[in-house]
CSV table of C-alpha atoms in Angstrom, one decimal:
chain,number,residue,atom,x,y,z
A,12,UNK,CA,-44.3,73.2,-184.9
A,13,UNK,CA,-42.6,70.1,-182.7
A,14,UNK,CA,-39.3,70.0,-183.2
A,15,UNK,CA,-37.1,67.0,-181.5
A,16,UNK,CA,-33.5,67.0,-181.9
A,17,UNK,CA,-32.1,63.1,-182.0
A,18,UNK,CA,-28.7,63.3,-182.5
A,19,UNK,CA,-25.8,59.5,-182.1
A,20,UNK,CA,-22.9,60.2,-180.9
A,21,UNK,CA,-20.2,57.2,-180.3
A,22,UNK,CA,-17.9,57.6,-178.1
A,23,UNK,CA,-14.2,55.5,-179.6
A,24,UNK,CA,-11.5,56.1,-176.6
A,25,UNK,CA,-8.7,55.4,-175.6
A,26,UNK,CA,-6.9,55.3,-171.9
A,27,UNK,CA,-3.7,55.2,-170.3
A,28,UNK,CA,-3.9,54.3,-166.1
A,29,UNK,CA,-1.8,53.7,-163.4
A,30,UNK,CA,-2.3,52.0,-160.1
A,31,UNK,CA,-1.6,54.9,-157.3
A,32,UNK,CA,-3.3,52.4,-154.3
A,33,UNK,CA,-3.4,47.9,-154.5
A,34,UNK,CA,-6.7,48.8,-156.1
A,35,UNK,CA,-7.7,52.2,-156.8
A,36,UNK,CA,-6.4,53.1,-160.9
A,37,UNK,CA,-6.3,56.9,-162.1
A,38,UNK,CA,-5.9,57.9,-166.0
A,39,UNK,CA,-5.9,59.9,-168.8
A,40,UNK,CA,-8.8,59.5,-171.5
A,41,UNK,CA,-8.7,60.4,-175.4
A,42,UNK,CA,-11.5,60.5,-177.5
A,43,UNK,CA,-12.9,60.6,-181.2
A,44,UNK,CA,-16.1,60.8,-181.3
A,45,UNK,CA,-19.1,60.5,-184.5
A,46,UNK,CA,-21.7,63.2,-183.1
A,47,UNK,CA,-24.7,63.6,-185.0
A,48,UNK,CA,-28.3,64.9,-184.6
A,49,UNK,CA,-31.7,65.5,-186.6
A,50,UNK,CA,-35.1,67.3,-186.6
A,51,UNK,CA,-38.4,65.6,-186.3
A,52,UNK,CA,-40.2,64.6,-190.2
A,53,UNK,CA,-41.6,67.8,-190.1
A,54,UNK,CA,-38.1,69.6,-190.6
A,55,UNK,CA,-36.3,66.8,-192.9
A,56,UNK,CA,-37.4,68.4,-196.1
A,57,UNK,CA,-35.6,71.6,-195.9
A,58,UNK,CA,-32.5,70.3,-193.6
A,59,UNK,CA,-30.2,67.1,-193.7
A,60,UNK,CA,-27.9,66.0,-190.9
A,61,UNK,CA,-24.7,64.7,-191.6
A,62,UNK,CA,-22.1,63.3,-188.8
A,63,UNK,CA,-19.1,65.3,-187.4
A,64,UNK,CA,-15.8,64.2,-185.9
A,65,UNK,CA,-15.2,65.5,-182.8
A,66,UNK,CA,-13.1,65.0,-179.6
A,67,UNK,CA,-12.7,64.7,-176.1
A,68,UNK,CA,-9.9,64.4,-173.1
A,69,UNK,CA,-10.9,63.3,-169.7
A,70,UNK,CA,-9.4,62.2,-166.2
A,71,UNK,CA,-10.2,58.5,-165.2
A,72,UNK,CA,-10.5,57.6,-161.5
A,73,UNK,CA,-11.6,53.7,-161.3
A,74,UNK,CA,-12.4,52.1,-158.3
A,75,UNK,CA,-13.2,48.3,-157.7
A,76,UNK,CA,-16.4,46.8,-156.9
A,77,UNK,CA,-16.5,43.8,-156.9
A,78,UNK,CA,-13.4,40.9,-158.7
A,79,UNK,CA,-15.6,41.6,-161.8
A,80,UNK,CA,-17.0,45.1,-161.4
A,81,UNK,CA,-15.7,48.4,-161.4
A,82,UNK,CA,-17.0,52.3,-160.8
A,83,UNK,CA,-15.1,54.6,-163.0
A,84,UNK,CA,-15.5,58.5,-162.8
A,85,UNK,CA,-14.4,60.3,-165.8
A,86,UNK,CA,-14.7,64.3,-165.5
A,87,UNK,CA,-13.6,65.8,-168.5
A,88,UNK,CA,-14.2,67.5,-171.8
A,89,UNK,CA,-16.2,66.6,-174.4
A,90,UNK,CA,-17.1,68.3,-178.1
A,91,UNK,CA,-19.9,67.0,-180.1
A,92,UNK,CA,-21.8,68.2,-183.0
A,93,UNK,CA,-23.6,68.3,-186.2
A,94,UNK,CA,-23.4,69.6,-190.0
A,95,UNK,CA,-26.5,70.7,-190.6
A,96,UNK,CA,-27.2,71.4,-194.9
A,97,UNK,CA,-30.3,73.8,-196.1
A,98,UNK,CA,-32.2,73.1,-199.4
A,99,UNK,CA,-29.6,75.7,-201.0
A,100,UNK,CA,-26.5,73.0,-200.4
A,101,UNK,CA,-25.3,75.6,-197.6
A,102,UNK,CA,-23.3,73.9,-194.8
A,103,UNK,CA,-23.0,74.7,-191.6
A,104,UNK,CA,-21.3,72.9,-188.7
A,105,UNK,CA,-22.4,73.3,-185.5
A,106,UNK,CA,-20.2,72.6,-182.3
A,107,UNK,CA,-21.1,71.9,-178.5
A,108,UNK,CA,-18.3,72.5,-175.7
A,109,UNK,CA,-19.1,70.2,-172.5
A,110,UNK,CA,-17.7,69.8,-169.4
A,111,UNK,CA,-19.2,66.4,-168.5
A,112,UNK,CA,-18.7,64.0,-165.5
A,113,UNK,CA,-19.7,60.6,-166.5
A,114,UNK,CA,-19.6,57.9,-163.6
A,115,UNK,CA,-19.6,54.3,-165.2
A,116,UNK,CA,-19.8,51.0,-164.0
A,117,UNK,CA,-17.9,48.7,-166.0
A,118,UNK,CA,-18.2,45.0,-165.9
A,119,UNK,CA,-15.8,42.4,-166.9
A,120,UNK,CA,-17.4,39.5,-168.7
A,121,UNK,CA,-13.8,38.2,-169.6
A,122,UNK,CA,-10.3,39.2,-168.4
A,123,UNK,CA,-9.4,42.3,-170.4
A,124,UNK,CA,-13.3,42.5,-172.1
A,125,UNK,CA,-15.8,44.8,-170.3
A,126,UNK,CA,-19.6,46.2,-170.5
A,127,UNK,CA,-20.0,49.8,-169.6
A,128,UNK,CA,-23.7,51.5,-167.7
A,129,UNK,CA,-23.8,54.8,-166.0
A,130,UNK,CA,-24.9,58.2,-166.8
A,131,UNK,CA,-23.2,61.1,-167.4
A,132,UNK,CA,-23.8,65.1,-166.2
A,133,UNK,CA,-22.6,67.8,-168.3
A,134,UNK,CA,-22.5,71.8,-167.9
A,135,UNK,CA,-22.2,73.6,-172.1
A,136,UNK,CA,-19.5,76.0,-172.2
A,137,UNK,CA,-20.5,77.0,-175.1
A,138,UNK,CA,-21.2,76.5,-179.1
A,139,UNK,CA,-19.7,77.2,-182.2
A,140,UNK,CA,-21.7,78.0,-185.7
A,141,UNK,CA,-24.7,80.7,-186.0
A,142,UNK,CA,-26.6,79.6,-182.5
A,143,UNK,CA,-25.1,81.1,-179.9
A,144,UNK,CA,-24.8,79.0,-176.3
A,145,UNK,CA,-27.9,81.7,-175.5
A,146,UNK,CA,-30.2,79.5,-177.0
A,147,UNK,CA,-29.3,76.4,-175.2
A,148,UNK,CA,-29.6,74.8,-172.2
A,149,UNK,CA,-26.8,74.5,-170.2
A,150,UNK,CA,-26.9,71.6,-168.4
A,151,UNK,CA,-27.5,68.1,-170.2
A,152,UNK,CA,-27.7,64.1,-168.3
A,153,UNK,CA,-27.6,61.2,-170.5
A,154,UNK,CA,-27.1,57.5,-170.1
A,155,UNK,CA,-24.0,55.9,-171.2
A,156,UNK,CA,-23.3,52.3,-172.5
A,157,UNK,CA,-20.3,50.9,-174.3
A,158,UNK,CA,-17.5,48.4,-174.4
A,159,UNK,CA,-13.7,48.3,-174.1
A,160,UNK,CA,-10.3,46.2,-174.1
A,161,UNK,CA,-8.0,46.2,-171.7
A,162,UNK,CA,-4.1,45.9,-173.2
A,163,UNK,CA,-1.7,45.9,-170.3
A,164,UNK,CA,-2.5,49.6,-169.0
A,165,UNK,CA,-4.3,50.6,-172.5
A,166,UNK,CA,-8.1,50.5,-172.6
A,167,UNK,CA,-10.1,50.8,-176.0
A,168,UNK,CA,-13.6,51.1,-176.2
A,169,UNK,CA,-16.5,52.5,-177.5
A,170,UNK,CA,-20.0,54.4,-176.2
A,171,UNK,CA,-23.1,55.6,-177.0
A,172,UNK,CA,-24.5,58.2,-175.3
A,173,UNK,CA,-28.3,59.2,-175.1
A,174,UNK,CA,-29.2,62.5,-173.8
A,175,UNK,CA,-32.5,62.8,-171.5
A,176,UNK,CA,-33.5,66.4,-171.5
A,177,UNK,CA,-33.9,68.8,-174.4
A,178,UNK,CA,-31.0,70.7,-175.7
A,179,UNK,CA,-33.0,73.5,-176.5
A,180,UNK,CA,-36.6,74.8,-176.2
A,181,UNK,CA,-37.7,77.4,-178.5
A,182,UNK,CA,-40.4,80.1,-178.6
A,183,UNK,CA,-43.9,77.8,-177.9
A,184,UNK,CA,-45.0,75.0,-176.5
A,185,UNK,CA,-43.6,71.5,-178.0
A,186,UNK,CA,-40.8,73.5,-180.1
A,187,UNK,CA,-38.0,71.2,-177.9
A,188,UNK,CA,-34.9,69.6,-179.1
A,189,UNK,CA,-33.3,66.7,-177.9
A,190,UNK,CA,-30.2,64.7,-178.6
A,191,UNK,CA,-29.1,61.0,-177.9
C-alpha cells in the first residue's frame, strides 16, 4: 500500500534583535507552531489527523542585501507534530524533535512589512509517541515562505513550511511518508 504523509505546519514567531555591526542584526526567535499531517485516501478510513501545538526557539543572524532585501540564518529548534485518532476514538500524539537551520531571504515590500523564501535543513533528534526515531529519517529539507512585521526591534510573522523528502519509508516499495 502507498502511503504519503502531508502534514501543514505554520510557523507564528516572534523575534527580538539587536544591531552588533551598522548592518549586520543578531536575535532570539520564539515560536508557536500548528503542525499537522495525513495519510493518503487509502488510510483515511481507519485514521484522522487532527493539528497539534507545538514550539520552537531559534538564533537569528540577518544580514543585508540589498536597501530592501535581507538573508537571515536561523539555526534552532523546532517541535512539530500530529494527533493521530484510530476507528476506536484512541488518541495518540505524535512529536518530532528538529534541529533545523533555515536560511531566508526576506524582502521588504513596505517599511516594517516583509515576504520571506528560503529553505530550511533539519537533523531529527528524535520522537515522542509509539514510533520510535528508528523508523524515521533523520535528516528532512523543506521550503519556507511566510510574512512578518517589524515593531521597533520586534518581528511577528508567520510560515509555512513544506517538506521535500519522505519522513519515513516503510517495509516495500511506495510505502513513503511525507510532510509539508
Amino acid at each position: 500500500m502507498k502511503t504519503v504523509f502531508v502534514g501543514l505546519f505554520l510557523c507564528f514567531s516572534t523575534s527580538v534583535s539587536m544591531q552588533a555591526q551598522e548592518h549586520l542584526m543578531f536575535g532570539m526567535k520564539g515560536a508557536v507552531n500548528l503542525s499537522g499531517l495525513r495519510l493518503s485516501e487509502e488510510f483515511n478510513d481507519n485514521f484522522t489527523y487532527h493539528y497539534l501545538l507545538t514550539f520552537g526557539s531559534s538564533f537569528v543572524v540577518r544580514a543585508p542585501v540589498s536597501e530592501t532585501l535581507f538573508l537571515a540564518v536561523e539555526p534552532g529548534y523546532l517541535q512539530k507534530g500530529v494527533q493521530v485518532r484510530d476507528i476506536f476514538n484512541n488518541n495518540e500524539n505524535i512529536y518530532f524533535h528538529y534541529m533545523e537551520i533555515p536560511i531566508v531571504f526576506h524582502y521588504d515590500i513596505f517599511t516594517d512589512f516583509y515576504l520571506s523564501l528560503g529553505a530550511s535543513a533539519g537533523y531529527l533528534i528524535s520522537s515522542t509517541g509509539n514510533n520510535n526515531a528508528g523508523n524515521f529519517n533523520r535528516f528532512e529539507s523543506a521550503l519556507v515562505a511566510g510574512t512578518g512585521y517589524r515593531v521597533n526591534k520586534l518581528d511577528f510573522g508567520g510560515r509555512v513550511i513544506y517538506g521535500l523528502n519522505p519522513v519515513r519509508e516503510q517495509g516495500g516499495p511506495g510505502e513513503i511518508i511525507r510532510e509539508f
